[in-house]
Every structure is written in structure tokens, then in C-alpha cells.
Tab-separated table of N, CA and C in Angstrom:
chain	number	residue	atom	x	y	z
A	122	UNK	N	101.829	94.031	94.815
A	122	UNK	CA	101.767	92.596	94.777
A	122	UNK	C	103.140	92.050	95.167
A	123	UNK	N	103.173	91.138	96.097
A	123	UNK	CA	104.418	90.482	96.478
A	123	UNK	C	104.705	89.355	95.491
A	124	UNK	N	105.951	88.956	95.441
A	124	UNK	CA	106.375	87.828	94.606
A	124	UNK	C	106.270	88.121	93.115
A	125	UNK	N	106.420	89.368	92.735
A	125	UNK	CA	106.355	89.718	91.319
A	125	UNK	C	107.666	90.387	90.910
A	126	UNK	N	107.860	90.489	89.621
A	126	UNK	CA	109.069	91.069	89.065
A	126	UNK	C	108.702	92.254	88.188
A	127	UNK	N	109.477	93.320	88.300
A	127	UNK	CA	109.297	94.458	87.405
A	127	UNK	C	109.633	94.006	85.996
A	128	UNK	N	108.825	94.440	85.038
A	128	UNK	CA	109.101	94.057	83.654
A	128	UNK	C	109.653	95.227	82.844
A	129	UNK	N	109.931	96.340	83.526
A	129	UNK	CA	110.576	97.464	82.865
A	129	UNK	C	109.685	98.260	81.930
A	130	UNK	N	108.386	98.053	82.012
A	130	UNK	CA	107.433	98.804	81.198
A	130	UNK	C	106.534	99.569	82.159
A	131	UNK	N	106.708	100.869	82.208
A	131	UNK	CA	105.978	101.713	83.163
A	131	UNK	C	106.126	101.116	84.561
A	132	UNK	N	105.021	100.994	85.286
A	132	UNK	CA	105.055	100.408	86.626
A	132	UNK	C	104.525	98.984	86.619
A	133	UNK	N	104.559	98.333	85.476
A	133	UNK	CA	103.971	97.001	85.361
A	133	UNK	C	104.895	95.940	85.944
A	134	UNK	N	104.270	94.851	86.384
A	134	UNK	CA	105.013	93.729	86.957
A	134	UNK	C	104.384	92.434	86.479
A	135	UNK	N	105.143	91.363	86.573
A	135	UNK	CA	104.639	90.058	86.167
A	135	UNK	C	104.931	89.025	87.235
A	136	UNK	N	104.136	87.983	87.261
A	136	UNK	CA	104.338	86.876	88.192
A	136	UNK	C	104.895	85.703	87.404
A	137	UNK	N	106.057	85.233	87.825
A	137	UNK	CA	106.741	84.140	87.149
A	137	UNK	C	106.966	83.040	88.181
A	138	UNK	N	106.164	81.968	88.144
A	138	UNK	CA	106.159	80.952	89.207
A	138	UNK	C	107.522	80.356	89.548
A	139	UNK	N	108.349	80.047	88.579
A	139	UNK	CA	109.649	79.449	88.901
A	139	UNK	C	110.575	80.497	89.507
A	140	UNK	N	110.646	81.668	88.905
A	140	UNK	CA	111.517	82.729	89.411
A	140	UNK	C	111.105	83.170	90.815
A	141	UNK	N	109.835	83.062	91.134
A	141	UNK	CA	109.332	83.484	92.440
A	141	UNK	C	109.792	82.570	93.570
A	142	UNK	N	110.380	81.456	93.246
A	142	UNK	CA	110.821	80.509	94.270
A	142	UNK	C	112.211	80.834	94.826
A	143	UNK	N	112.934	81.762	94.196
A	143	UNK	CA	114.261	82.117	94.694
A	143	UNK	C	114.134	82.944	95.962
A	144	UNK	N	114.968	82.643	96.940
A	144	UNK	CA	114.996	83.407	98.177
A	144	UNK	C	115.772	84.699	97.983
A	145	UNK	N	115.516	85.620	98.899
A	145	UNK	CA	116.159	86.931	98.896
A	145	UNK	C	117.457	86.894	99.689
A	146	UNK	N	118.405	87.699	99.268
A	146	UNK	CA	119.576	88.025	100.065
A	146	UNK	C	119.861	89.504	99.834
A	147	UNK	N	120.138	90.233	100.908
A	147	UNK	CA	120.432	91.660	100.755
A	147	UNK	C	121.680	91.877	99.898
A	148	UNK	N	122.612	90.952	99.973
A	148	UNK	CA	123.810	90.993	99.137
A	148	UNK	C	123.978	89.623	98.498
A	149	UNK	N	123.191	89.352	97.456
A	149	UNK	CA	123.306	88.035	96.826
A	149	UNK	C	124.701	87.847	96.244
A	150	UNK	N	125.037	86.635	95.984
A	150	UNK	CA	126.368	86.332	95.461
A	150	UNK	C	126.527	86.818	94.026
A	151	UNK	N	125.640	87.651	93.568
A	151	UNK	CA	125.655	88.115	92.181
A	151	UNK	C	125.628	86.931	91.231
A	152	UNK	N	124.878	85.908	91.620
A	152	UNK	CA	124.888	84.704	90.815
A	152	UNK	C	123.699	84.575	89.872
A	153	UNK	N	122.700	85.426	90.014
A	153	UNK	CA	121.555	85.367	89.113
A	153	UNK	C	121.258	86.773	88.604
A	154	UNK	N	121.110	86.882	87.324
A	154	UNK	CA	120.730	88.148	86.705
A	154	UNK	C	119.451	87.895	85.924
A	155	UNK	N	118.514	88.827	85.983
A	155	UNK	CA	117.281	88.610	85.229
A	155	UNK	C	116.868	89.867	84.475
A	156	UNK	N	116.263	89.631	83.324
A	156	UNK	CA	115.718	90.703	82.499
A	156	UNK	C	114.414	90.216	81.889
A	157	UNK	N	113.541	91.136	81.591
A	157	UNK	CA	112.278	90.794	80.942
A	157	UNK	C	112.398	91.097	79.459
A	158	UNK	N	112.068	90.130	78.631
A	158	UNK	CA	112.067	90.303	77.177
A	158	UNK	C	110.636	90.606	76.753
A	159	UNK	N	110.367	91.868	76.433
A	159	UNK	CA	109.002	92.291	76.097
A	159	UNK	C	108.494	91.643	74.813
A	160	UNK	N	109.383	91.372	73.873
A	160	UNK	CA	108.956	90.766	72.608
A	160	UNK	C	108.394	89.361	72.808
A	161	UNK	N	109.084	88.563	73.615
A	161	UNK	CA	108.623	87.187	73.843
A	161	UNK	C	107.811	87.054	75.130
A	162	UNK	N	107.716	88.161	75.885
A	162	UNK	CA	106.997	88.186	77.161
A	162	UNK	C	107.504	87.103	78.108
A	163	UNK	N	108.824	87.016	78.229
A	163	UNK	CA	109.431	86.038	79.127
A	163	UNK	C	110.431	86.718	80.050
A	164	UNK	N	110.586	86.144	81.223
A	164	UNK	CA	111.603	86.589	82.161
A	164	UNK	C	112.808	85.689	81.945
A	165	UNK	N	113.918	86.284	81.562
A	165	UNK	CA	115.125	85.514	81.299
A	165	UNK	C	116.039	85.605	82.507
A	166	UNK	N	116.405	84.451	83.048
A	166	UNK	CA	117.287	84.400	84.207
A	166	UNK	C	118.565	83.690	83.804
A	167	UNK	N	119.691	84.295	84.168
A	167	UNK	CA	120.987	83.736	83.824
A	167	UNK	C	121.778	83.532	85.106
A	168	UNK	N	122.296	82.330	85.299
A	168	UNK	CA	123.172	82.046	86.433
A	168	UNK	C	124.574	82.462	86.024
A	169	UNK	N	125.216	83.308	86.846
A	169	UNK	CA	126.473	83.929	86.457
A	169	UNK	C	127.704	83.372	87.162
A	170	UNK	N	127.644	82.179	87.692
A	170	UNK	CA	128.821	81.613	88.348
A	170	UNK	C	129.299	80.404	87.563
A	171	UNK	N	130.582	80.141	87.657
A	171	UNK	CA	131.150	79.018	86.922
A	171	UNK	C	130.772	77.676	87.534
A	172	UNK	N	130.817	77.601	88.849
A	172	UNK	CA	130.583	76.329	89.519
A	172	UNK	C	129.484	76.475	90.557
A	173	UNK	N	128.523	75.602	90.500
A	173	UNK	CA	127.478	75.545	91.515
A	173	UNK	C	127.581	74.171	92.160
A	174	UNK	N	127.881	74.164	93.439
A	174	UNK	CA	128.018	72.906	94.157
A	174	UNK	C	126.677	72.475	94.718
A	175	UNK	N	126.526	71.185	94.927
A	175	UNK	CA	125.306	70.669	95.545
A	175	UNK	C	125.116	71.361	96.886
A	176	UNK	N	123.937	71.869	97.124
A	176	UNK	CA	123.638	72.559	98.375
A	176	UNK	C	123.816	74.066	98.309
A	177	UNK	N	124.473	74.590	97.268
A	177	UNK	CA	124.602	76.042	97.107
A	177	UNK	C	123.226	76.638	96.832
A	178	UNK	N	122.906	77.707	97.534
A	178	UNK	CA	121.626	78.375	97.301
A	178	UNK	C	121.821	79.521	96.322
A	179	UNK	N	120.974	79.561	95.322
A	179	UNK	CA	120.957	80.681	94.392
A	179	UNK	C	119.959	81.697	94.926
A	180	UNK	N	120.396	82.942	95.078
A	180	UNK	CA	119.527	83.975	95.641
A	180	UNK	C	119.482	85.180	94.713
A	181	UNK	N	118.458	85.982	94.901
A	181	UNK	CA	118.338	87.251	94.198
A	181	UNK	C	118.032	88.325	95.234
A	182	UNK	N	118.209	89.563	94.853
A	182	UNK	CA	117.846	90.672	95.727
A	182	UNK	C	116.455	91.145	95.350
A	183	UNK	N	115.591	91.287	96.340
A	183	UNK	CA	114.234	91.772	96.085
A	183	UNK	C	114.197	93.286	95.958
A	184	UNK	N	115.335	93.905	95.971
A	184	UNK	CA	115.433	95.356	95.829
A	184	UNK	C	116.657	95.840	96.559
A	185	UNK	N	117.546	96.498	95.866
A	185	UNK	CA	118.814	96.888	96.468
A	185	UNK	C	118.677	98.019	97.473
A	186	UNK	N	117.591	98.741	97.430
A	186	UNK	CA	117.431	99.875	98.352
A	186	UNK	C	116.443	99.572	99.468
A	187	UNK	N	116.134	98.333	99.662
A	187	UNK	CA	115.164	97.969	100.693
A	187	UNK	C	115.878	97.619	101.993
A	188	UNK	N	115.315	98.093	103.091
A	188	UNK	CA	115.828	97.749	104.411
A	188	UNK	C	115.074	96.523	104.910
A	189	UNK	N	115.561	95.870	105.969
A	189	UNK	CA	114.832	94.718	106.501
A	189	UNK	C	113.378	95.036	106.862
A	190	UNK	N	113.109	96.226	107.373
A	190	UNK	CA	111.723	96.571	107.717
A	190	UNK	C	110.892	96.762	106.445
A	191	UNK	N	111.485	97.334	105.393
A	191	UNK	CA	110.783	97.448	104.104
A	191	UNK	C	110.416	96.067	103.575
A	192	UNK	N	111.350	95.135	103.648
A	192	UNK	CA	111.097	93.770	103.169
A	192	UNK	C	109.961	93.128	103.953
A	193	UNK	N	109.935	93.373	105.264
A	193	UNK	CA	108.891	92.783	106.099
A	193	UNK	C	107.516	93.312	105.709
A	194	UNK	N	107.400	94.616	105.583
A	194	UNK	CA	106.094	95.197	105.260
A	194	UNK	C	105.687	94.954	103.808
A	195	UNK	N	106.635	94.929	102.899
A	195	UNK	CA	106.315	94.745	101.474
A	195	UNK	C	106.079	93.284	101.111
A	196	UNK	N	106.932	92.392	101.646
A	196	UNK	CA	106.885	90.996	101.226
A	196	UNK	C	106.469	90.024	102.328
A	197	UNK	N	106.398	90.498	103.574
A	197	UNK	CA	105.893	89.661	104.658
A	197	UNK	C	106.872	88.647	105.219
A	198	UNK	N	108.173	88.921	105.151
A	198	UNK	CA	109.121	87.994	105.765
A	198	UNK	C	110.197	88.775	106.508
A	199	UNK	N	110.783	88.114	107.494
A	199	UNK	CA	111.884	88.700	108.246
A	199	UNK	C	113.184	88.246	107.603
A	200	UNK	N	113.958	89.190	107.129
A	200	UNK	CA	115.205	88.867	106.447
A	200	UNK	C	116.207	88.293	107.446
A	201	UNK	N	116.744	87.148	107.106
A	201	UNK	CA	117.791	86.530	107.928
A	201	UNK	C	118.914	86.044	107.009
A	202	UNK	N	119.236	86.879	106.014
A	202	UNK	CA	120.224	86.501	105.000
A	202	UNK	C	121.645	86.476	105.554
A	203	UNK	N	121.883	87.156	106.678
A	203	UNK	CA	123.215	87.198	107.252
A	203	UNK	C	124.072	88.343	106.723
A	204	UNK	N	123.628	88.992	105.669
A	204	UNK	CA	124.390	90.097	105.086
A	204	UNK	C	123.928	91.450	105.609
A	205	UNK	N	122.780	91.485	106.276
A	205	UNK	CA	122.244	92.742	106.805
A	205	UNK	C	122.021	92.579	108.308
A	206	UNK	N	121.748	93.669	109.007
A	206	UNK	CA	121.546	93.563	110.457
A	206	UNK	C	120.228	92.903	110.843
A	207	UNK	N	119.325	92.704	109.896
A	207	UNK	CA	118.027	92.107	110.217
A	207	UNK	C	117.134	93.102	110.940
A	208	UNK	N	116.052	92.589	111.500
A	208	UNK	CA	115.096	93.445	112.205
A	208	UNK	C	115.480	93.579	113.667
A	209	UNK	N	115.204	94.756	114.206
A	209	UNK	CA	115.426	94.977	115.632
A	209	UNK	C	114.192	94.532	116.398
A	210	UNK	N	114.389	94.175	117.641
A	210	UNK	CA	113.273	93.753	118.480
A	210	UNK	C	112.218	94.854	118.522
A	211	UNK	N	110.972	94.483	118.293
A	211	UNK	CA	109.863	95.419	118.359
A	211	UNK	C	109.514	96.092	117.044
A	212	UNK	N	110.367	95.959	116.030
A	212	UNK	CA	110.087	96.642	114.757
A	212	UNK	C	108.837	96.117	114.064
A	213	UNK	N	108.454	94.900	114.340
A	213	UNK	CA	107.277	94.332	113.672
A	213	UNK	C	106.064	94.285	114.595
A	214	UNK	N	106.127	94.977	115.724
A	214	UNK	CA	104.998	94.968	116.659
A	214	UNK	C	103.774	95.668	116.089
A	215	UNK	N	103.992	96.627	115.217
A	215	UNK	CA	102.889	97.390	114.653
A	215	UNK	C	102.794	97.096	113.166
A	216	UNK	N	101.679	96.575	112.759
A	216	UNK	CA	101.480	96.263	111.349
A	216	UNK	C	100.445	97.221	110.802
A	217	UNK	N	100.854	97.967	109.825
A	217	UNK	CA	100.029	98.954	109.122
A	217	UNK	C	99.174	99.704	110.088
């Protein structure tokens, strides 16, 4: 399932509508950290920067070991975060 978060219990995941709105960056500014609290069944997100200016984008990583092609096939988007090389021409010509 795309747009879900691991909850740290076996292979289970949860869908959290607000958290799902954050865009991906291969190297986020380390500005958002999230954990799942199993007792309260909530996803806790903490912004870790002192100053957030108007227009600053808060991003998260959809997986630190994912390549741009993995992101495309798993989540259906072409990464253009600027921190990675992105997709090469022709890499998305064949879908599954």
C-alpha cells in the first residue's frame, strides 16, 4: 500500500491522512521525525528545527534505502527532490 507508514509491529502499516501529505526527499532536512505509539495507536510527528520560515517545505524520507526507480514503482512518482540523480531516460518505459 502506498502512502502508509510502518508502525513497527511485524509488517503492519497504518494510513495517517495528515502525515501522508508530506512530500518525499531522498535527503530530507532532518526536520521531521515520526514514531508510532502502539498504546495510543497514534503516529507522533515532531518537527526538529528551531525556525521554520514561511514557504519552507517540511519533507520526510519514504525510505532511506530506496532508489528513484524504487520510489517510482512503489509509490508512483518521479523523484525530483534535487538530492538524488532522479530517473534516467527510459527507466519508466516498462511498468511491471
